[in-house]
mmCIF file of C-alpha atoms in Angstrom:
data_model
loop_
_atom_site.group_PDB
_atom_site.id
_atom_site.type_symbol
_atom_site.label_atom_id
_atom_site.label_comp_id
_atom_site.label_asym_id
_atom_site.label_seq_id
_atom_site.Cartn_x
_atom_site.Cartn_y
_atom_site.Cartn_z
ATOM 1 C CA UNK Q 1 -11.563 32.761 -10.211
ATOM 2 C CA UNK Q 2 -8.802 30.671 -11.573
ATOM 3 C CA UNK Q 3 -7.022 29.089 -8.775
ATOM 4 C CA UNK Q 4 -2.935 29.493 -9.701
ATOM 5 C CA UNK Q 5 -1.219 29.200 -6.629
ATOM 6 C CA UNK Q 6 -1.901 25.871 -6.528
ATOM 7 C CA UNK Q 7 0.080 25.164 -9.789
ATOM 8 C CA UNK Q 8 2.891 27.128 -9.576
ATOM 9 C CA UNK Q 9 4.647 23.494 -7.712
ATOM 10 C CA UNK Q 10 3.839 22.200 -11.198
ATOM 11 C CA UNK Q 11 5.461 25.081 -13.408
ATOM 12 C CA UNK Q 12 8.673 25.076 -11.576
ATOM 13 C CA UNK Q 13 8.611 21.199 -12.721
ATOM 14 C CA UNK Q 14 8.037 22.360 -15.627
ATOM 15 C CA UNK Q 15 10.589 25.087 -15.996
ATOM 16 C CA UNK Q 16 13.393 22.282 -14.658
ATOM 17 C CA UNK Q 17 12.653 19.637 -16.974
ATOM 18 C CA UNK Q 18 12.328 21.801 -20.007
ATOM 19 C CA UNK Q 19 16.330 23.603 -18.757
ATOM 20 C CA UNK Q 20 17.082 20.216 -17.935
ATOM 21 C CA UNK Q 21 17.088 18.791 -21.378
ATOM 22 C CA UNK Q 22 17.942 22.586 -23.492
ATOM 23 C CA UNK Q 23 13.919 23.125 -24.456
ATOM 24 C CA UNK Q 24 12.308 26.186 -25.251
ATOM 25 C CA UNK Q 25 8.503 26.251 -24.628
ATOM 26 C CA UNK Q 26 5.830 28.268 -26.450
ATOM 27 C CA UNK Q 27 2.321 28.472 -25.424
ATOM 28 C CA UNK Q 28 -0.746 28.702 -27.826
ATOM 29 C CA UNK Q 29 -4.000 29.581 -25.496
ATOM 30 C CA UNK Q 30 -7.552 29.930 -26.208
ATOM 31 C CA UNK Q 31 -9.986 29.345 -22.863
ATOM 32 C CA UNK Q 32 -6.923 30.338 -20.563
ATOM 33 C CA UNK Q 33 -6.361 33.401 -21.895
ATOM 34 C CA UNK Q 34 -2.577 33.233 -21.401
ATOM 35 C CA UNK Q 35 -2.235 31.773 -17.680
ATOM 36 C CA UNK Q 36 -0.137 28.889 -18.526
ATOM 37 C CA UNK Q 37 2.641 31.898 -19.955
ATOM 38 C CA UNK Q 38 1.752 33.425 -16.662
ATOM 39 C CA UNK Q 39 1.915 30.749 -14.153
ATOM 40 C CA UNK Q 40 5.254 29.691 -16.154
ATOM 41 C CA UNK Q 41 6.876 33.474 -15.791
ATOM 42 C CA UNK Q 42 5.783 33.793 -12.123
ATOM 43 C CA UNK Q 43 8.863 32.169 -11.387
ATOM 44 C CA UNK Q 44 12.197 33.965 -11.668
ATOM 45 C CA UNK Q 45 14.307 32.808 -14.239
ATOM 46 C CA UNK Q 46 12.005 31.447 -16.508
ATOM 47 C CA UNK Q 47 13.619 33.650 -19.008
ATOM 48 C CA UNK Q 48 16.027 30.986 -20.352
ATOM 49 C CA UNK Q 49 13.121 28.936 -20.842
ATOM 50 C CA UNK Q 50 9.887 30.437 -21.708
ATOM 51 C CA UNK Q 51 10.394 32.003 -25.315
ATOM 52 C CA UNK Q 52 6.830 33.112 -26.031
ATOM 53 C CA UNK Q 53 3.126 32.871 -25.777
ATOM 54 C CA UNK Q 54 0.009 32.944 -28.029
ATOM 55 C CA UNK Q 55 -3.080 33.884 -26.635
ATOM 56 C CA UNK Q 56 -5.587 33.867 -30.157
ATOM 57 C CA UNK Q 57 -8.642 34.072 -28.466
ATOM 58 C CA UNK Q 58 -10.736 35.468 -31.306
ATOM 59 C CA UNK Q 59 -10.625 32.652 -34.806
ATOM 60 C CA UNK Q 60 -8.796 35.422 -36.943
ATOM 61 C CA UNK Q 61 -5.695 35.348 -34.238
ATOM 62 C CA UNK Q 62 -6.052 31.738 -34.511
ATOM 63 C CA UNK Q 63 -5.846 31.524 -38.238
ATOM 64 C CA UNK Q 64 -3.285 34.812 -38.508
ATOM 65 C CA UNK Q 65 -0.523 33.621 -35.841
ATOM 66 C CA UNK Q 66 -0.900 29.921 -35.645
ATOM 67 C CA UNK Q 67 -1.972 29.180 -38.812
ATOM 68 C CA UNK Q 68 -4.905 27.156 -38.225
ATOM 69 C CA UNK Q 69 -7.042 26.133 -41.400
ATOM 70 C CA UNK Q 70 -9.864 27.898 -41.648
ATOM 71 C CA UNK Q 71 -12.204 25.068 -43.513
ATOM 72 C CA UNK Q 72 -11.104 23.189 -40.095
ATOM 73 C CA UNK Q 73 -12.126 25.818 -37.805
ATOM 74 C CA UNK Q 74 -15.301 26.042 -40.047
ATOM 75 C CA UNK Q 75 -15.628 22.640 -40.058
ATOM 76 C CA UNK Q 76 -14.572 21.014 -36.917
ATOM 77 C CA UNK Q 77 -15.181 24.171 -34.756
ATOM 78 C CA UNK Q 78 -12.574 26.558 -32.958
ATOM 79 C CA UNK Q 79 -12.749 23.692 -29.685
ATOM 80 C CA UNK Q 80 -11.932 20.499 -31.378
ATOM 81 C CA UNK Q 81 -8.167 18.350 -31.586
ATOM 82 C CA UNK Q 82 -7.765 19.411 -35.337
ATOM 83 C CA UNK Q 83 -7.759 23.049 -34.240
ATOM 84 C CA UNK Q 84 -5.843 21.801 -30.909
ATOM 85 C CA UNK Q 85 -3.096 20.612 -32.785
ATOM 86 C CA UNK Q 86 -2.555 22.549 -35.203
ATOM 87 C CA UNK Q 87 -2.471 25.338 -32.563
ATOM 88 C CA UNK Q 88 0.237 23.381 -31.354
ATOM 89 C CA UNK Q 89 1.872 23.008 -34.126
ATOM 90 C CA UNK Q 90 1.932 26.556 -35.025
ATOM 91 C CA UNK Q 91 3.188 27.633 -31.860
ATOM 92 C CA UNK Q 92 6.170 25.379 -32.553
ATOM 93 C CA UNK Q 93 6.975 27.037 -36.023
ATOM 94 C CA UNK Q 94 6.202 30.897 -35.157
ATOM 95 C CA UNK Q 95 8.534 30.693 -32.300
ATOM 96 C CA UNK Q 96 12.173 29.271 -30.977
ATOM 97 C CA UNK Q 97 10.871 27.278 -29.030
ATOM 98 C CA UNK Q 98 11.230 22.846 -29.105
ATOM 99 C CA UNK Q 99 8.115 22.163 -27.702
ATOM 100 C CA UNK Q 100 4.370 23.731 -27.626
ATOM 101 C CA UNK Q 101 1.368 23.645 -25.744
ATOM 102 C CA UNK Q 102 -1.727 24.801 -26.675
ATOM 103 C CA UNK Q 103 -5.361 24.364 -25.301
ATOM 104 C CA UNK Q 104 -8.753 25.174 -26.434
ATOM 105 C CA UNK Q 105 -12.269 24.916 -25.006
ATOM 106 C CA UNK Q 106 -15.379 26.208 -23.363
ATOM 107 C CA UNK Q 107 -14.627 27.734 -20.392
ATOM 108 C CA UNK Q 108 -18.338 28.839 -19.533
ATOM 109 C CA UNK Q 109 -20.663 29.888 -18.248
ATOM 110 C CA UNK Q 110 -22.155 29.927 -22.358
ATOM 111 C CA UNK Q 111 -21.111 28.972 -25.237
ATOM 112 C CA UNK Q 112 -21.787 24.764 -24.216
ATOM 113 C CA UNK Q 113 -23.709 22.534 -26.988
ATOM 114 C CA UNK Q 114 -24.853 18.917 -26.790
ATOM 115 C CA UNK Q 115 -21.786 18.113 -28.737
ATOM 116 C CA UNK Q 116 -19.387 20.364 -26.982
ATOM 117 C CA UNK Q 117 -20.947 21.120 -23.421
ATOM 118 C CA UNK Q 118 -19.202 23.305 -20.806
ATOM 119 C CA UNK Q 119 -16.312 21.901 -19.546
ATOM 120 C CA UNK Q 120 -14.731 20.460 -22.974
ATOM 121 C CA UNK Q 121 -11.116 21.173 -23.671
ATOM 122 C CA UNK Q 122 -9.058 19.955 -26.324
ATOM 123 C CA UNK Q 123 -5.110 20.385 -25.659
ATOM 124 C CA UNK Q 124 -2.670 19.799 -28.309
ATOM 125 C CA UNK Q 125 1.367 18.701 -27.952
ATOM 126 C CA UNK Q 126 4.431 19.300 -30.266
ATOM 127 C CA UNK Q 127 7.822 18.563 -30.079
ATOM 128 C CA UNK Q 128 10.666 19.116 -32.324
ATOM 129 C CA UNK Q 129 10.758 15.820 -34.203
ATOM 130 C CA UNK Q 130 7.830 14.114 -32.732
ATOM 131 C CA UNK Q 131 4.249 14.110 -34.499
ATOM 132 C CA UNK Q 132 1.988 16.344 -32.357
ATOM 133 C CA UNK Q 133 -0.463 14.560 -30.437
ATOM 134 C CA UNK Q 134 -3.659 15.536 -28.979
ATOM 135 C CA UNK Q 135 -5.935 15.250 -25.758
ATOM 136 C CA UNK Q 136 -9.404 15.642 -24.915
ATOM 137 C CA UNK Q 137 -11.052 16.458 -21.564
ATOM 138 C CA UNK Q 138 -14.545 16.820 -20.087
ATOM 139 C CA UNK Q 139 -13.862 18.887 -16.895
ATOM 140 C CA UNK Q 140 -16.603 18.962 -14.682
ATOM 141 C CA UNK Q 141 -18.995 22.027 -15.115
ATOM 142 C CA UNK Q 142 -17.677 23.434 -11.894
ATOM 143 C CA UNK Q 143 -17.789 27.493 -13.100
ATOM 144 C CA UNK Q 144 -15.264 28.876 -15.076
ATOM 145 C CA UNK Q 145 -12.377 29.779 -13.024
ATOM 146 C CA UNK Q 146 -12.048 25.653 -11.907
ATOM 147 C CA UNK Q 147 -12.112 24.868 -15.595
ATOM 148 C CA UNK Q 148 -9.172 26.764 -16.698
ATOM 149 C CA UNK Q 149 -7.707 26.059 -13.497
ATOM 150 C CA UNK Q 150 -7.722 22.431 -14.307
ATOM 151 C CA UNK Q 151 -6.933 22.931 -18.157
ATOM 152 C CA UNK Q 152 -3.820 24.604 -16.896
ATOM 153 C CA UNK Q 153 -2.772 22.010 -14.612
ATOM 154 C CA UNK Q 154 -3.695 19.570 -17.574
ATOM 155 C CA UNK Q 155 -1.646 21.753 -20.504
ATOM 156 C CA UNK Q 156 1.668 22.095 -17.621
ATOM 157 C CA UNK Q 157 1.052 17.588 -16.976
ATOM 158 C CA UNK Q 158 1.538 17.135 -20.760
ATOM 159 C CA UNK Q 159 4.841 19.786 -20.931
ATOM 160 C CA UNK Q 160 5.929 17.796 -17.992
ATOM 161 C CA UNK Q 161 5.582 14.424 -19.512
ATOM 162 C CA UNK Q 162 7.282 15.281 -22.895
ATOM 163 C CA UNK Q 163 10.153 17.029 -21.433
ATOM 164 C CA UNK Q 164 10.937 13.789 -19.028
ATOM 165 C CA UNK Q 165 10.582 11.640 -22.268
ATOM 166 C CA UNK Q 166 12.547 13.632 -24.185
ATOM 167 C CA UNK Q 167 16.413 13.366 -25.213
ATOM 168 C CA UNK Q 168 18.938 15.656 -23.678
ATOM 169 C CA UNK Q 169 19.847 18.189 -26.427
ATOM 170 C CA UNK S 1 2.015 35.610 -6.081
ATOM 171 C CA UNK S 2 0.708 38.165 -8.364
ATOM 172 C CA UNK S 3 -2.800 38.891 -7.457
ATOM 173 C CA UNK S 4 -5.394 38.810 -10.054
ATOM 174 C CA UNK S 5 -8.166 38.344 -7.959
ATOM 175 C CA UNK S 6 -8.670 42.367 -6.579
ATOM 176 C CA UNK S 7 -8.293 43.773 -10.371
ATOM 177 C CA UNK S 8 -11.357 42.049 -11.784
ATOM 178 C CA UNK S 9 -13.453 44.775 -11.324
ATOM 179 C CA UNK S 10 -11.166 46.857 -13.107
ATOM 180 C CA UNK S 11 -10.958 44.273 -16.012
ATOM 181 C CA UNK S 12 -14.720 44.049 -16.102
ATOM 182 C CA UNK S 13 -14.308 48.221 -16.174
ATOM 183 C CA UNK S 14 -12.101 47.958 -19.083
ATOM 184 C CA UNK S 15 -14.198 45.486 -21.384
ATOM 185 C CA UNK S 16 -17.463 47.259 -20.548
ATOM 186 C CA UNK S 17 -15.715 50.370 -21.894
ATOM 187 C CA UNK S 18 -14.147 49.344 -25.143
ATOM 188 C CA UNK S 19 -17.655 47.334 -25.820
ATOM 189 C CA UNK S 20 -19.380 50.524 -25.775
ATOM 190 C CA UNK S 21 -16.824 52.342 -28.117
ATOM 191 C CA UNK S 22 -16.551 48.985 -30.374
ATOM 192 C CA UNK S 23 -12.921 48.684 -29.743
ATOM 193 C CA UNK S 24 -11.228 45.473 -29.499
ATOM 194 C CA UNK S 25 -7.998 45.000 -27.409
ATOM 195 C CA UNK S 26 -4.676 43.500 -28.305
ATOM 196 C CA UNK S 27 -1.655 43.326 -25.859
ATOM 197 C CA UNK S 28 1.577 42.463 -25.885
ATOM 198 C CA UNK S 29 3.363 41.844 -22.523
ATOM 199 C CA UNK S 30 7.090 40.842 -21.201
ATOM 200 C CA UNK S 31 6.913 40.954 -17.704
ATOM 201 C CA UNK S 32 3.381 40.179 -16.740
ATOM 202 C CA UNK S 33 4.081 37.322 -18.960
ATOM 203 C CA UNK S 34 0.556 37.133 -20.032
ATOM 204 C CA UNK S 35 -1.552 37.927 -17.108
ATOM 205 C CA UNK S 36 -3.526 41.074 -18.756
ATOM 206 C CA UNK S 37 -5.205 38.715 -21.273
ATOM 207 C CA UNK S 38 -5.569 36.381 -18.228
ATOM 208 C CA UNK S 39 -7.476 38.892 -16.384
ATOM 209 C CA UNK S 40 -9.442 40.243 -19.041
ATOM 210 C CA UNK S 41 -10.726 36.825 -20.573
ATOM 211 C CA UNK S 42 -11.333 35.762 -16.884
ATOM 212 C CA UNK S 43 -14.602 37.736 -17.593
ATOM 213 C CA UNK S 44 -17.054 35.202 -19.395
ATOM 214 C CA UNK S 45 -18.120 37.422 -22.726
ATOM 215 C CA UNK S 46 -14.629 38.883 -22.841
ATOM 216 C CA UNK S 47 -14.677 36.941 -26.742
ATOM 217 C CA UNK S 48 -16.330 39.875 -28.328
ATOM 218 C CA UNK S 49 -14.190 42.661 -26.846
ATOM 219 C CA UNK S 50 -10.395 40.392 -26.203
ATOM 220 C CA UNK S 51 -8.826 39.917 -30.101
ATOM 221 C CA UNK S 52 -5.393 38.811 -29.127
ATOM 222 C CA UNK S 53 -2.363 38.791 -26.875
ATOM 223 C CA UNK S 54 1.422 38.807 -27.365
ATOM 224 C CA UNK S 55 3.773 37.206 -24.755
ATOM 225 C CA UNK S 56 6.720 38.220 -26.160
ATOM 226 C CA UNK S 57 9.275 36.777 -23.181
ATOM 227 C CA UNK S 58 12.240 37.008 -25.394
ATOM 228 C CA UNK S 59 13.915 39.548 -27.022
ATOM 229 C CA UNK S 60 13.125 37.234 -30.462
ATOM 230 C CA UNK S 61 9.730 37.341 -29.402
ATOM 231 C CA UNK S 62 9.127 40.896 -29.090
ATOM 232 C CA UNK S 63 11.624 41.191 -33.009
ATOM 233 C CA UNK S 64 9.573 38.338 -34.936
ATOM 234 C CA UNK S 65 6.014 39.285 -33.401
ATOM 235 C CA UNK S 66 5.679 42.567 -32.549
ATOM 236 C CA UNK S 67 8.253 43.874 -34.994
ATOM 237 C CA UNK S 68 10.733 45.618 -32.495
ATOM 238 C CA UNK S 69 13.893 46.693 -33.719
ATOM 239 C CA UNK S 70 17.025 45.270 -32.980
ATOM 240 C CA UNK S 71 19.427 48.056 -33.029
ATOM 241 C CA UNK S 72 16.326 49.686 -30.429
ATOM 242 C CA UNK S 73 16.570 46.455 -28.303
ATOM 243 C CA UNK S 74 20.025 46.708 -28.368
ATOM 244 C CA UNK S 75 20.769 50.613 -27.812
ATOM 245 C CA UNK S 76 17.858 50.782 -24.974
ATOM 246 C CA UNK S 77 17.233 47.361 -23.969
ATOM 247 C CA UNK S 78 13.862 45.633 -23.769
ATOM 248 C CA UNK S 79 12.824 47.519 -20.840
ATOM 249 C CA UNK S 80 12.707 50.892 -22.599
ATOM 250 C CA UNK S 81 10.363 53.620 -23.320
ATOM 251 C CA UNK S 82 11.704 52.849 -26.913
ATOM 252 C CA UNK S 83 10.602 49.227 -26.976
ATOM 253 C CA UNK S 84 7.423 49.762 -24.877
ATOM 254 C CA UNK S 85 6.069 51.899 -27.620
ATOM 255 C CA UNK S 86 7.035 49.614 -30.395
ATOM 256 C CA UNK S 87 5.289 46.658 -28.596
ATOM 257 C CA UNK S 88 1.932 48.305 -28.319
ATOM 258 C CA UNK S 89 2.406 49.690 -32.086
ATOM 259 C CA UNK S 90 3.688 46.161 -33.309
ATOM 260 C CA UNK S 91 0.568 44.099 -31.314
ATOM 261 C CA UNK S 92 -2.026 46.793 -32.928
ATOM 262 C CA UNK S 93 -0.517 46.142 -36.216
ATOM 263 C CA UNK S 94 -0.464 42.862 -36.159
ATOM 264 C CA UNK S 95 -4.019 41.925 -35.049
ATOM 265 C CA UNK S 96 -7.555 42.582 -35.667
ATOM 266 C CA UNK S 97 -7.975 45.311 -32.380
ATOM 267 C CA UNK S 98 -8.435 48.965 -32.435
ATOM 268 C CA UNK S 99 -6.420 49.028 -29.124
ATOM 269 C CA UNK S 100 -3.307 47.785 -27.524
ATOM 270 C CA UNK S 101 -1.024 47.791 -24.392
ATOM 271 C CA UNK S 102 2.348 46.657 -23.490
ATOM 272 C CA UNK S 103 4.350 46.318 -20.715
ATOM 273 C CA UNK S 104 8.129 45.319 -20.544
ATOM 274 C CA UNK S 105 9.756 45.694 -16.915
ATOM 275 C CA UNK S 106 11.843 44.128 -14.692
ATOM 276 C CA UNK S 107 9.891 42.124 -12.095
ATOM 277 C CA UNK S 108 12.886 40.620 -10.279
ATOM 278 C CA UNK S 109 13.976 39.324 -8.356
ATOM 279 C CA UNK S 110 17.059 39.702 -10.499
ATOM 280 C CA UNK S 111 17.804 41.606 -13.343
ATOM 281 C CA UNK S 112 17.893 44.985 -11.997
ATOM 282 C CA UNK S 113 20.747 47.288 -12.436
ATOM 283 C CA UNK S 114 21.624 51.096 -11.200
ATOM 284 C CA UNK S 115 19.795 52.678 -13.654
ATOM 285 C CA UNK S 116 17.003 50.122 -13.910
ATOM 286 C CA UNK S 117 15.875 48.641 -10.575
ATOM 287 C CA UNK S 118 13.681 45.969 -9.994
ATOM 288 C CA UNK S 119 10.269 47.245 -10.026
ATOM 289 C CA UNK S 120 11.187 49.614 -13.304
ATOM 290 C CA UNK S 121 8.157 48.899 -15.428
ATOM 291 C CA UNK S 122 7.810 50.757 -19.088
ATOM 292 C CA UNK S 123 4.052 50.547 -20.422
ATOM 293 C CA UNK S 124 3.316 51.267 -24.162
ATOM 294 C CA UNK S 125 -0.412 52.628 -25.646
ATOM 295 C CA UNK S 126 -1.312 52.407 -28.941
ATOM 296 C CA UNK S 127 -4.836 53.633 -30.418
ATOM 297 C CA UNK S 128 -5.906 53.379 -33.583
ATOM 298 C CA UNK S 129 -5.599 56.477 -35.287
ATOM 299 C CA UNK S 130 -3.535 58.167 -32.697
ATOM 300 C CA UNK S 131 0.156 58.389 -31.617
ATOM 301 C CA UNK S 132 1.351 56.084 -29.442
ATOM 302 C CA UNK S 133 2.559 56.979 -26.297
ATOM 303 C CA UNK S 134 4.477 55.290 -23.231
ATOM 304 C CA UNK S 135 4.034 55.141 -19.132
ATOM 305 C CA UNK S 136 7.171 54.616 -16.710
ATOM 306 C CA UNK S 137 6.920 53.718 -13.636
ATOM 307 C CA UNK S 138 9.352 52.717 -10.631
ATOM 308 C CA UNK S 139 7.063 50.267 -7.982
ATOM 309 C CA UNK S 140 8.456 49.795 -4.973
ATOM 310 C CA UNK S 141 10.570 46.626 -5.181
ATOM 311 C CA UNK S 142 8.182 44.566 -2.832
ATOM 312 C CA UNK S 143 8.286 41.406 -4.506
ATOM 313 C CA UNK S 144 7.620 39.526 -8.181
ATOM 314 C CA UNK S 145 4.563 39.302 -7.738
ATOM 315 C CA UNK S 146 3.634 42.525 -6.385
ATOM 316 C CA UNK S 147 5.520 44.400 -9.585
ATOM 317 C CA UNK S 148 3.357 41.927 -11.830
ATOM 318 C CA UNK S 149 0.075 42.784 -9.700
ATOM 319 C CA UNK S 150 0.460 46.839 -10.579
ATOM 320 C CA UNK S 151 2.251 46.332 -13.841
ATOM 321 C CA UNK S 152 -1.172 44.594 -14.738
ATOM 322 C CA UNK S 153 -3.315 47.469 -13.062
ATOM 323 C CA UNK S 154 -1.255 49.923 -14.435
ATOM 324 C CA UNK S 155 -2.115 48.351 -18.133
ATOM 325 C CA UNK S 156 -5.746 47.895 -17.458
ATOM 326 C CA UNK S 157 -6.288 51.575 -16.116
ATOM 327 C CA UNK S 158 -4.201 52.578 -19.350
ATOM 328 C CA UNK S 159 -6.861 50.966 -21.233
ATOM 329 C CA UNK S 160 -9.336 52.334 -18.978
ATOM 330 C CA UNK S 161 -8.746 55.735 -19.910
ATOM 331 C CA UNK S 162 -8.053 55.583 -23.506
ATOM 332 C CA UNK S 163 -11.170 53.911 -24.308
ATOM 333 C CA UNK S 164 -13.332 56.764 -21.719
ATOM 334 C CA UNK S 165 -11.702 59.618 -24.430
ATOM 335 C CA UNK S 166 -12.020 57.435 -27.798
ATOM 336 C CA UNK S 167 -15.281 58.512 -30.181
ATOM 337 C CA UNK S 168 -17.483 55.786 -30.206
ATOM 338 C CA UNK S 169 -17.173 54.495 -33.455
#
């Protein structure tokens, strides 16, 4: 089971740095299914903060809300940082938001290769005015609850960052 | 906290069902802020049965993704019958499912008022080929988390019992 008391510490870090300097997040989740919106709305007041979430689990709601290329997805595979950014990036121009999350990976326990075993998550980043950037991780293959648990934590570390390192508004 | 853990054997209820009728589920939540589609892709498999979710936080959300209308959101308020009904419509419209729930409420602990309390929680169903009806409930105001725990029940058994009296297709 995904672990999200642990993290909620980390959202309302979140939620302060993003009201801090006026941003808007939007969320864009594959493997977590839409926790990071829900860790980030288990705190009160995260209204004037948290503008919406994408949870495109299947390719099509990848391609149909976030506008993700299909000849990448085809290509490069739904779990890969082409599809992680522009997930990202997507999220950032369907929404109000100034800055976007997204993550995608393999969760478990199938759907591992040789290329892309259990564990792999790709995480993309975009910011209003900034090029969107990407990350990769190979989490341990510790069942699926721990991975999304830690690709949470990971995708609420990189809102975290940006927001600090971003300009007042 | 909202607790996910105790309703995974109703989520695991509610994807065995729609797999057996071929239905695939969309949903579009406020208040749970994404926590139905966490629940439901918590199951490993959940791919061929979860299409999409909506978390549409903000009233501009639930407008440029789910197709709400403003003068609705405006005469009623988000947490409506109204609006409910109009989420689960707009989130079956706008993905690839056969299925869809939504739930707008107010979780507190603010935001309540005399007519709407905390713990006022509207739920929208929409089925593919049928009209699309709403839920309200009034939960005990016991705490954020608690409203979010049975808002999420609330959708799943929703679910639950549309797919039990759809045709197989």
């Amino acid at each position: 089971m995904t672990d999200m008391e642990t993290l909620l510490p980390l959202a309302e870090e979140v939620l302060s740095a993003c009201r801090e300097k006026g941003l808007m997040i939007a969320t864009a989740e594959s493997c977590t299914g839409g926790l990071i919106a829900g860790i980030l709305t288990e705190i009160a007041g995260s209204s004037d903060v948290f503008d919406r979430g994408f949870v495109t689990y299947s390719n099509d709601a990848k391609k149909d809300l976030l506008s993700v290329d299909e000849a990448d997805l085809e290509a490069y595979g739904a779990v890969s940082q082409q599809v992680a950014r522009q997930m990202a990036s997507g999220a950032l121009a369907n929404s109000r938001g100034q800055i976007a999350v997204s993550v995608t990976g393999v969760a478990g326990p199938g759907g591992g290769s040789k290329e892309k075993p259990v564990g792999t998550v790709y995480f993309g980043l975009a910011v209003e005015g900034s090029q969107t950037i990407h990350k990769h991780c190979l989490f341990p293959d510790e069942g699926r609850g721990r991975i999304r648990t830690l690709s949470i934590k990971t995708a609420l570390d990189l809102l975290l960052n940006a927001a600090h390192s971003v300009s007042a508004r």
